[in-house]
Amino acid sequence: MEAQVLRAASYSEAIEKMVREQYTTVTEGTHIERPENQHVYKIGIYGWRKRCLYLFVLLLLTTLVVNLALTIWILKVMWFSPIGMGHLHVTQDGLRLEGESEFLFPLYVKEIRSRVDSALLLQSTQNVTINARNSEGEVTGRVKVGAQMVEVQSQRFQISSEDGKPLFTAEEHDVMVGTGRLRVTGPEGALFEHSVETPLVKADPFEDLRLESPTRSLSMDAPRGVHIKAHAGKMEALSQMDIILQSSDGELVLDAETVGLPKLKQGTPGSSGSSQGFYEICVCPDGKLYLSTAGEATTCEEHSHICL
């Protein structure tokens, strides 16, 4: 028990000695020697690190000033304003471009309109192509304006008037002209490689109407008749070969004051009872024509039973 008390007293004395050594009250006039191996720690950045830091801060300030100057220059050059950028103005209806505009890549818009007092001009050094696509991205209609040809690719091409009336419609198997008159002003007229269906073919006033087939035949068919009229002139039918006027179920009527055959060959009288292969044309009271064997005198009465 006494030994434990002695050890506790020795431990407390050691602690007091350590405290006195660390916290010694220095009175005035007392000199305390410092240990020779005492280290001094400096707080802050010194030497080349400090110079590098200042250089980095200077470079950062220079970059900031240059960026600010470039931003102000870009805003001035691009004409940025509260309503848009340069010729591009933002309105309630969309975007408005003033003057000429150039697009280097595809332009996707819903509607393009020009100003009220000016026209809309689309210009390109190669060609101008306008495509219409469906929801899947496939091209359903295309208008291509090139240097040699204007191409329209669509299921149906239609040109309408101001009031919406179709003037010209073209489909895969049908072409329709909705105007009251189709005028062809070329000096050679109109060329049709196949058949033409029309209710009326009419020339301009005081102009001739010519229906011509240079190398083939010309056929005019109608289920209820073909009417050819020349109100202020004559009608001519010219052919290199024969001209055949044929009616399958009816009669051929020549309704005129004078019917002339100016180039009809005239035979010479032969011996009695010999016709030499000549015939004469006879006319019935109702206008019907028939041939009769030619003789020295007329033989029409011998065959007049045809008129009955």
C-alpha atoms as a printed R data frame, in Angstrom:
    type eleno elety resid chain resno       x      y        z
1   ATOM     1    CA   MET     A     1   0.000  0.000    0.000
2   ATOM     2    CA   GLU     A     2   2.792  2.395    0.830
3   ATOM     3    CA   ALA     A     3   4.579  1.461   -2.380
4   ATOM     4    CA   GLN     A     4   1.522  2.417   -4.460
5   ATOM     5    CA   VAL     A     5   1.307  5.763   -2.658
6   ATOM     6    CA   LEU     A     6   4.976  6.444   -3.420
7   ATOM     7    CA   ARG     A     7   4.522  5.602   -7.110
8   ATOM     8    CA   ALA     A     8   1.505  7.970   -7.391
9   ATOM     9    CA   ALA     A     9   3.488 10.774   -5.709
10  ATOM    10    CA   SER     A    10   6.433 10.274   -8.086
11  ATOM    11    CA   TYR     A    11   4.034 10.327  -11.143
12  ATOM    12    CA   SER     A    12   2.424 13.597   -9.984
13  ATOM    13    CA   GLU     A    13   5.829 15.201   -9.394
14  ATOM    14    CA   ALA     A    14   6.889 14.270  -12.962
15  ATOM    15    CA   ILE     A    15   3.748 15.849  -14.384
16  ATOM    16    CA   GLU     A    16   4.290 19.079  -12.446
17  ATOM    17    CA   LYS     A    17   7.877 19.213  -13.710
18  ATOM    18    CA   MET     A    18   6.741 18.881  -17.340
19  ATOM    19    CA   VAL     A    19   4.145 21.602  -16.869
20  ATOM    20    CA   ARG     A    20   6.711 23.932  -15.325
21  ATOM    21    CA   GLU     A    21   9.061 23.365  -18.229
22  ATOM    22    CA   GLN     A    22   6.382 24.106  -20.864
23  ATOM    23    CA   TYR     A    23   4.668 27.014  -19.141
24  ATOM    24    CA   THR     A    24   7.383 28.954  -17.379
25  ATOM    25    CA   THR     A    25   6.352 32.412  -16.373
26  ATOM    26    CA   VAL     A    26   8.941 34.800  -17.730
27  ATOM    27    CA   THR     A    27   9.435 37.779  -15.493
28  ATOM    28    CA   GLU     A    28  10.973 41.089  -16.565
29  ATOM    29    CA   GLY     A    29  14.731 40.850  -16.950
30  ATOM    30    CA   THR     A    30  14.704 37.080  -17.335
31  ATOM    31    CA   HIS     A    31  16.593 35.717  -20.379
32  ATOM    32    CA   ILE     A    32  15.658 32.329  -21.780
33  ATOM    33    CA   GLU     A    33  17.958 30.690  -24.245
34  ATOM    34    CA   ARG     A    34  16.344 29.135  -27.312
35  ATOM    35    CA   PRO     A    35  17.447 25.766  -28.578
36  ATOM    36    CA   GLU     A    36  19.968 25.851  -31.429
37  ATOM    37    CA   ASN     A    37  17.979 23.427  -33.666
38  ATOM    38    CA   GLN     A    38  14.764 25.505  -33.672
39  ATOM    39    CA   HIS     A    39  12.948 25.453  -37.168
40  ATOM    40    CA   VAL     A    40  11.138 28.563  -38.604
41  ATOM    41    CA   TYR     A    41   8.016 27.925  -40.874
42  ATOM    42    CA   LYS     A    42   7.028 30.725  -43.293
43  ATOM    43    CA   ILE     A    43   3.342 31.210  -44.235
44  ATOM    44    CA   GLY     A    44   2.438 32.157  -47.946
45  ATOM    45    CA   ILE     A    45   3.833 31.693  -51.511
46  ATOM    46    CA   TYR     A    46   7.309 32.950  -52.231
47  ATOM    47    CA   GLY     A    47   9.881 32.706  -54.971
48  ATOM    48    CA   TRP     A    48   9.145 31.292  -58.454
49  ATOM    49    CA   ARG     A    49   5.722 29.993  -57.394
50  ATOM    50    CA   LYS     A    50   4.629 33.533  -56.629
51  ATOM    51    CA   ARG     A    51   5.872 34.807  -59.989
52  ATOM    52    CA   CYS     A    52   4.097 31.951  -61.835
53  ATOM    53    CA   LEU     A    53   0.868 32.749  -59.991
54  ATOM    54    CA   TYR     A    54   1.054 36.412  -60.962
55  ATOM    55    CA   LEU     A    55   1.795 35.441  -64.575
56  ATOM    56    CA   PHE     A    56  -1.194 33.077  -64.636
57  ATOM    57    CA   VAL     A    57  -3.505 35.770  -63.218
58  ATOM    58    CA   LEU     A    58  -2.239 38.242  -65.830
59  ATOM    59    CA   LEU     A    59  -2.804 35.736  -68.636
60  ATOM    60    CA   LEU     A    60  -6.312 35.046  -67.364
61  ATOM    61    CA   LEU     A    61  -7.152 38.768  -67.290
62  ATOM    62    CA   THR     A    62  -5.764 39.176  -70.843
63  ATOM    63    CA   THR     A    63  -7.890 36.273  -72.120
64  ATOM    64    CA   LEU     A    64 -10.957 37.717  -70.434
65  ATOM    65    CA   VAL     A    65 -10.415 41.129  -72.052
66  ATOM    66    CA   VAL     A    66  -9.832 39.579  -75.496
67  ATOM    67    CA   ASN     A    67 -12.989 37.433  -75.207
68  ATOM    68    CA   LEU     A    68 -15.033 40.436  -74.176
69  ATOM    69    CA   ALA     A    69 -13.663 42.471  -77.089
70  ATOM    70    CA   LEU     A    70 -14.371 39.638  -79.565
71  ATOM    71    CA   THR     A    71 -17.909 39.241  -78.211
72  ATOM    72    CA   ILE     A    72 -18.588 42.955  -78.662
73  ATOM    73    CA   TRP     A    73 -17.090 42.837  -82.185
74  ATOM    74    CA   ILE     A    74 -19.230 39.809  -83.170
75  ATOM    75    CA   LEU     A    75 -22.376 41.480  -81.846
76  ATOM    76    CA   LYS     A    76 -21.555 44.582  -83.882
77  ATOM    77    CA   VAL     A    77 -20.653 42.725  -87.092
78  ATOM    78    CA   MET     A    78 -23.679 40.373  -86.952
79  ATOM    79    CA   TRP     A    79 -25.989 43.294  -86.183
80  ATOM    80    CA   PHE     A    80 -27.551 41.745  -83.128
81  ATOM    81    CA   SER     A    81 -30.557 43.659  -81.899
82  ATOM    82    CA   PRO     A    82 -33.586 43.017  -79.670
83  ATOM    83    CA   ILE     A    83 -35.666 42.052  -82.743
84  ATOM    84    CA   GLY     A    84 -33.196 39.702  -84.408
85  ATOM    85    CA   MET     A    85 -29.800 39.474  -86.077
86  ATOM    86    CA   GLY     A    86 -28.916 41.569  -89.097
87  ATOM    87    CA   HIS     A    87 -31.454 40.997  -91.906
88  ATOM    88    CA   LEU     A    88 -33.075 38.223  -89.851
89  ATOM    89    CA   HIS     A    89 -35.942 39.530  -87.720
90  ATOM    90    CA   VAL     A    90 -38.015 37.504  -85.314
91  ATOM    91    CA   THR     A    91 -41.727 38.306  -85.533
92  ATOM    92    CA   GLN     A    92 -44.933 36.781  -84.210
93  ATOM    93    CA   ASP     A    93 -45.514 34.998  -87.544
94  ATOM    94    CA   GLY     A    94 -42.011 33.518  -87.699
95  ATOM    95    CA   LEU     A    95 -38.724 34.729  -89.186
96  ATOM    96    CA   ARG     A    96 -38.378 37.606  -91.646
97  ATOM    97    CA   LEU     A    97 -35.374 38.056  -93.937
98  ATOM    98    CA   GLU     A    98 -34.588 41.382  -95.562
99  ATOM    99    CA   GLY     A    99 -32.528 41.450  -98.754
100 ATOM   100    CA   GLU     A   100 -30.705 38.512 -100.323
101 ATOM   101    CA   SER     A   101 -30.003 35.411  -98.207
102 ATOM   102    CA   GLU     A   102 -27.731 32.459  -98.895
103 ATOM   103    CA   PHE     A   103 -28.214 28.972  -97.421
104 ATOM   104    CA   LEU     A   104 -25.322 26.520  -97.535
105 ATOM   105    CA   PHE     A   105 -27.270 23.566  -96.126
106 ATOM   106    CA   PRO     A   106 -30.869 22.256  -96.442
107 ATOM   107    CA   LEU     A   107 -33.639 24.560  -95.247
108 ATOM   108    CA   TYR     A   108 -36.660 23.036  -93.504
109 ATOM   109    CA   VAL     A   109 -39.626 25.391  -93.234
110 ATOM   110    CA   LYS     A   110 -43.389 25.139  -93.246
111 ATOM   111    CA   GLU     A   111 -44.084 28.152  -95.460
112 ATOM   112    CA   ILE     A   112 -42.060 30.681  -97.471
113 ATOM   113    CA   ARG     A   113 -43.676 33.984  -98.402
114 ATOM   114    CA   SER     A   114 -42.336 37.143 -100.005
115 ATOM   115    CA   ARG     A   115 -43.096 40.711  -99.061
116 ATOM   116    CA   VAL     A   116 -46.296 42.257 -100.308
117 ATOM   117    CA   ASP     A   117 -44.491 44.680 -102.623
118 ATOM   118    CA   SER     A   118 -41.836 42.297 -103.991
119 ATOM   119    CA   ALA     A   119 -41.464 38.909 -105.662
120 ATOM   120    CA   LEU     A   120 -39.923 35.732 -104.261
121 ATOM   121    CA   LEU     A   121 -36.690 34.731 -106.005
122 ATOM   122    CA   LEU     A   122 -34.990 31.355 -105.524
123 ATOM   123    CA   GLN     A   123 -31.584 31.259 -107.193
124 ATOM   124    CA   SER     A   124 -28.755 28.720 -107.317
125 ATOM   125    CA   THR     A   125 -25.607 28.171 -109.361
126 ATOM   126    CA   GLN     A   126 -26.564 24.501 -109.947
127 ATOM   127    CA   ASN     A   127 -30.291 23.839 -109.586
128 ATOM   128    CA   VAL     A   128 -33.201 24.561 -107.270
129 ATOM   129    CA   THR     A   129 -34.944 21.503 -105.828
130 ATOM   130    CA   ILE     A   130 -38.053 21.539 -103.632
131 ATOM   131    CA   ASN     A   131 -39.038 18.245 -101.987
132 ATOM   132    CA   ALA     A   132 -42.184 17.223 -100.138
133 ATOM   133    CA   ARG     A   133 -41.839 14.298  -97.732
134 ATOM   134    CA   ASN     A   134 -44.255 12.203  -95.718
135 ATOM   135    CA   SER     A   135 -44.011 11.318  -92.039
136 ATOM   136    CA   GLU     A   136 -41.558  8.507  -92.830
137 ATOM   137    CA   GLY     A   137 -39.175 10.822  -94.691
138 ATOM   138    CA   GLU     A   138 -39.936  9.504  -98.178
139 ATOM   139    CA   VAL     A   139 -40.151 12.001 -101.048
140 ATOM   140    CA   THR     A   140 -43.754 12.272 -102.292
141 ATOM   141    CA   GLY     A   141 -43.329 15.302 -104.548
142 ATOM   142    CA   ARG     A   142 -40.381 17.080 -106.149
143 ATOM   143    CA   VAL     A   143 -39.871 20.203 -108.243
144 ATOM   144    CA   LYS     A   144 -36.401 20.512 -109.773
145 ATOM   145    CA   VAL     A   145 -35.378 23.556 -111.802
146 ATOM   146    CA   GLY     A   146 -32.153 22.903 -113.670
147 ATOM   147    CA   ALA     A   147 -30.159 24.573 -116.411
148 ATOM   148    CA   GLN     A   148 -31.657 22.392 -119.164
149 ATOM   149    CA   MET     A   149 -34.983 21.146 -117.811
150 ATOM   150    CA   VAL     A   150 -37.703 21.745 -115.243
151 ATOM   151    CA   GLU     A   151 -38.715 18.420 -113.721
152 ATOM   152    CA   VAL     A   152 -41.846 17.783 -111.660
153 ATOM   153    CA   GLN     A   153 -42.176 14.422 -109.943
154 ATOM   154    CA   SER     A   154 -45.566 13.761 -108.363
155 ATOM   155    CA   GLN     A   155 -48.616 11.548 -108.652
156 ATOM   156    CA   ARG     A   156 -50.623 14.469 -110.015
157 ATOM   157    CA   PHE     A   157 -49.624 17.856 -111.452
158 ATOM   158    CA   GLN     A   158 -52.259 20.579 -111.540
159 ATOM   159    CA   ILE     A   159 -52.356 24.266 -112.462
160 ATOM   160    CA   SER     A   160 -55.353 26.203 -111.160
161 ATOM   161    CA   SER     A   161 -56.729 29.649 -111.856
162 ATOM   162    CA   GLU     A   162 -57.145 32.426 -109.314
163 ATOM   163    CA   ASP     A   163 -60.596 31.213 -108.338
164 ATOM   164    CA   GLY     A   164 -59.419 27.586 -107.953
165 ATOM   165    CA   LYS     A   165 -60.605 26.270 -111.331
166 ATOM   166    CA   PRO     A   166 -58.297 23.528 -112.739
167 ATOM   167    CA   LEU     A   167 -56.617 24.806 -115.906
168 ATOM   168    CA   PHE     A   168 -54.188 21.958 -116.560
169 ATOM   169    CA   THR     A   169 -54.048 18.546 -114.893
170 ATOM   170    CA   ALA     A   170 -51.581 15.771 -115.688
171 ATOM   171    CA   GLU     A   171 -51.695 12.258 -114.244
172 ATOM   172    CA   GLU     A   172 -50.083  8.972 -115.178
173 ATOM   173    CA   HIS     A   173 -52.823  7.960 -117.631
174 ATOM   174    CA   ASP     A   174 -54.695 11.211 -118.293
175 ATOM   175    CA   VAL     A   175 -54.018 14.857 -119.170
176 ATOM   176    CA   MET     A   176 -56.820 17.397 -118.915
177 ATOM   177    CA   VAL     A   177 -56.982 20.989 -120.140
178 ATOM   178    CA   GLY     A   178 -59.728 22.880 -118.325
179 ATOM   179    CA   THR     A   179 -59.652 26.120 -120.306
180 ATOM   180    CA   GLY     A   180 -62.284 27.056 -122.855
181 ATOM   181    CA   ARG     A   181 -59.748 27.059 -125.681
182 ATOM   182    CA   LEU     A   182 -56.376 25.391 -126.243
183 ATOM   183    CA   ARG     A   183 -54.245 27.642 -128.451
184 ATOM   184    CA   VAL     A   184 -51.162 26.353 -130.260
185 ATOM   185    CA   THR     A   185 -49.175 29.268 -131.687
186 ATOM   186    CA   GLY     A   186 -46.278 27.348 -133.280
187 ATOM   187    CA   PRO     A   187 -45.844 27.684 -137.045
188 ATOM   188    CA   GLU     A   188 -45.907 23.900 -137.483
189 ATOM   189    CA   GLY     A   189 -49.056 23.497 -135.414
190 ATOM   190    CA   ALA     A   190 -49.567 20.619 -132.998
191 ATOM   191    CA   LEU     A   191 -48.029 17.168 -133.445
192 ATOM   192    CA   PHE     A   192 -49.816 14.125 -131.997
193 ATOM   193    CA   GLU     A   193 -48.149 10.730 -132.184
194 ATOM   194    CA   HIS     A   194 -51.328  8.853 -131.242
195 ATOM   195    CA   SER     A   195 -55.055  9.466 -131.238
196 ATOM   196    CA   VAL     A   196 -56.677 12.718 -130.094
197 ATOM   197    CA   GLU     A   197 -60.152 12.953 -128.608
198 ATOM   198    CA   THR     A   198 -61.801 16.377 -128.794
199 ATOM   199    CA   PRO     A   199 -65.317 17.672 -129.471
200 ATOM   200    CA   LEU     A   200 -64.102 20.597 -131.610
201 ATOM   201    CA   VAL     A   201 -61.084 21.544 -133.713
202 ATOM   202    CA   LYS     A   202 -61.192 25.216 -134.698
203 ATOM   203    CA   ALA     A   203 -58.730 27.660 -136.247
204 ATOM   204    CA   ASP     A   204 -58.306 31.312 -135.334
205 ATOM   205    CA   PRO     A   205 -60.422 33.833 -137.252
206 ATOM   206    CA   PHE     A   206 -59.136 34.489 -140.786
207 ATOM   207    CA   GLU     A   207 -56.720 31.550 -140.476
208 ATOM   208    CA   ASP     A   208 -56.818 28.212 -142.316
209 ATOM   209    CA   LEU     A   209 -57.352 24.917 -140.492
210 ATOM   210    CA   ARG     A   210 -55.183 22.070 -141.736
211 ATOM   211    CA   LEU     A   211 -55.368 18.442 -140.646
212 ATOM   212    CA   GLU     A   212 -52.364 16.703 -142.131
213 ATOM   213    CA   SER     A   213 -50.633 13.334 -141.922
214 ATOM   214    CA   PRO     A   214 -47.368 13.520 -143.905
215 ATOM   215    CA   THR     A   215 -46.545  9.801 -144.092
216 ATOM   216    CA   ARG     A   216 -49.576  7.892 -142.789
217 ATOM   217    CA   SER     A   217 -53.345  8.044 -143.094
218 ATOM   218    CA   LEU     A   218 -55.702 10.498 -141.426
219 ATOM   219    CA   SER     A   219 -58.786  9.053 -139.793
220 ATOM   220    CA   MET     A   220 -61.689 10.926 -138.188
221 ATOM   221    CA   ASP     A   221 -64.226  8.797 -136.310
222 ATOM   222    CA   ALA     A   222 -67.284  9.762 -134.313
223 ATOM   223    CA   PRO     A   223 -70.212  7.635 -133.173
224 ATOM   224    CA   ARG     A   224 -72.757 10.313 -134.130
225 ATOM   225    CA   GLY     A   225 -71.125 11.874 -137.161
226 ATOM   226    CA   VAL     A   226 -68.248 14.110 -138.181
227 ATOM   227    CA   HIS     A   227 -69.172 17.708 -139.123
228 ATOM   228    CA   ILE     A   228 -66.742 19.756 -141.225
229 ATOM   229    CA   LYS     A   229 -67.710 23.393 -141.776
230 ATOM   230    CA   ALA     A   230 -66.021 26.296 -143.575
231 ATOM   231    CA   HIS     A   231 -68.150 29.393 -142.951
232 ATOM   232    CA   ALA     A   232 -66.079 31.878 -144.953
233 ATOM   233    CA   GLY     A   233 -64.028 29.838 -147.399
234 ATOM   234    CA   LYS     A   234 -63.612 26.528 -149.130
235 ATOM   235    CA   MET     A   235 -62.727 23.063 -147.951
236 ATOM   236    CA   GLU     A   236 -60.043 21.026 -149.647
237 ATOM   237    CA   ALA     A   237 -59.166 17.343 -149.231
238 ATOM   238    CA   LEU     A   238 -55.800 16.471 -150.776
239 ATOM   239    CA   SER     A   239 -54.262 13.025 -150.927
240 ATOM   240    CA   GLN     A   240 -51.404 11.328 -152.733
241 ATOM   241    CA   MET     A   241 -53.543  8.233 -153.250
242 ATOM   242    CA   ASP     A   242 -57.301  7.674 -153.082
243 ATOM   243    CA   ILE     A   243 -59.909  9.620 -151.103
244 ATOM   244    CA   ILE     A   244 -62.676  7.324 -149.961
245 ATOM   245    CA   LEU     A   245 -65.980  8.631 -148.595
246 ATOM   246    CA   GLN     A   246 -67.855  5.700 -147.173
247 ATOM   247    CA   SER     A   247 -70.988  5.321 -145.127
248 ATOM   248    CA   SER     A   248 -71.701  1.889 -143.680
249 ATOM   249    CA   ASP     A   249 -75.331  2.566 -142.842
250 ATOM   250    CA   GLY     A   250 -76.741  5.603 -144.585
251 ATOM   251    CA   GLU     A   251 -76.224  7.793 -147.569
252 ATOM   252    CA   LEU     A   252 -73.592 10.232 -148.793
253 ATOM   253    CA   VAL     A   253 -75.166 13.648 -149.481
254 ATOM   254    CA   LEU     A   254 -73.541 16.381 -151.594
255 ATOM   255    CA   ASP     A   255 -75.766 19.363 -150.824
256 ATOM   256    CA   ALA     A   256 -74.682 22.193 -153.121
257 ATOM   257    CA   GLU     A   257 -75.983 24.221 -156.038
258 ATOM   258    CA   THR     A   258 -73.230 22.894 -158.295
259 ATOM   259    CA   VAL     A   259 -71.404 19.596 -158.089
260 ATOM   260    CA   GLY     A   260 -68.494 19.571 -160.550
261 ATOM   261    CA   LEU     A   261 -66.049 16.955 -161.689
262 ATOM   262    CA   PRO     A   262 -63.647 19.110 -163.719
263 ATOM   263    CA   LYS     A   263 -60.981 16.474 -164.354
264 ATOM   264    CA   LEU     A   264 -63.314 13.634 -165.257
265 ATOM   265    CA   LYS     A   265 -62.043 11.711 -168.295
266 ATOM   266    CA   GLN     A   266 -64.184 11.852 -171.408
267 ATOM   267    CA   GLY     A   267 -64.430  8.844 -173.691
268 ATOM   268    CA   THR     A   268 -64.562  8.790 -177.481
269 ATOM   269    CA   PRO     A   269 -67.421  7.209 -179.466
270 ATOM   270    CA   GLY     A   270 -66.652  3.670 -180.595
271 ATOM   271    CA   SER     A   271 -68.299  1.197 -182.891
272 ATOM   272    CA   SER     A   272 -71.919  0.291 -182.371
273 ATOM   273    CA   GLY     A   273 -72.370 -1.927 -179.331
274 ATOM   274    CA   SER     A   274 -68.817 -1.389 -178.104
275 ATOM   275    CA   SER     A   275 -68.302  0.623 -174.878
276 ATOM   276    CA   GLN     A   276 -64.496  0.292 -174.909
277 ATOM   277    CA   GLY     A   277 -64.660  0.012 -171.068
278 ATOM   278    CA   PHE     A   278 -66.137  3.485 -170.568
279 ATOM   279    CA   TYR     A   279 -69.028  4.376 -168.282
280 ATOM   280    CA   GLU     A   280 -71.191  7.395 -167.739
281 ATOM   281    CA   ILE     A   281 -72.432  8.776 -164.441
282 ATOM   282    CA   CYS     A   282 -76.171  8.998 -164.113
283 ATOM   283    CA   VAL     A   283 -78.159 10.940 -161.512
284 ATOM   284    CA   CYS     A   284 -81.528  9.920 -160.108
285 ATOM   285    CA   PRO     A   285 -84.184 12.527 -159.303
286 ATOM   286    CA   ASP     A   286 -83.422 12.107 -155.601
287 ATOM   287    CA   GLY     A   287 -79.680 12.787 -156.210
288 ATOM   288    CA   LYS     A   288 -78.483  9.192 -156.213
289 ATOM   289    CA   LEU     A   289 -75.549  8.463 -158.574
290 ATOM   290    CA   TYR     A   290 -74.989  5.291 -160.566
291 ATOM   291    CA   LEU     A   291 -72.801  4.142 -163.425
292 ATOM   292    CA   SER     A   292 -74.065  3.119 -166.835
293 ATOM   293    CA   THR     A   293 -72.205  1.592 -169.764
294 ATOM   294    CA   ALA     A   294 -71.184  4.339 -172.155
295 ATOM   295    CA   GLY     A   295 -72.419  4.312 -175.720
296 ATOM   296    CA   GLU     A   296 -72.902  6.640 -178.674
297 ATOM   297    CA   ALA     A   297 -75.987  7.956 -176.916
298 ATOM   298    CA   THR     A   298 -76.859  8.030 -173.239
299 ATOM   299    CA   THR     A   299 -77.709  4.715 -171.678
300 ATOM   300    CA   CYS     A   300 -78.922  6.043 -168.322
301 ATOM   301    CA   GLU     A   301 -82.517  5.216 -169.150
302 ATOM   302    CA   GLU     A   302 -81.603  1.585 -169.648
303 ATOM   303    CA   HIS     A   303 -80.511  1.365 -166.016
304 ATOM   304    CA   SER     A   304 -83.003  3.817 -164.529
305 ATOM   305    CA   HIS     A   305 -84.561  1.002 -162.525
306 ATOM   306    CA   ILE     A   306 -81.789  1.651 -159.941
307 ATOM   307    CA   CYS     A   307 -83.571  4.867 -158.990
308 ATOM   308    CA   LEU     A   308 -86.800  3.011 -158.109
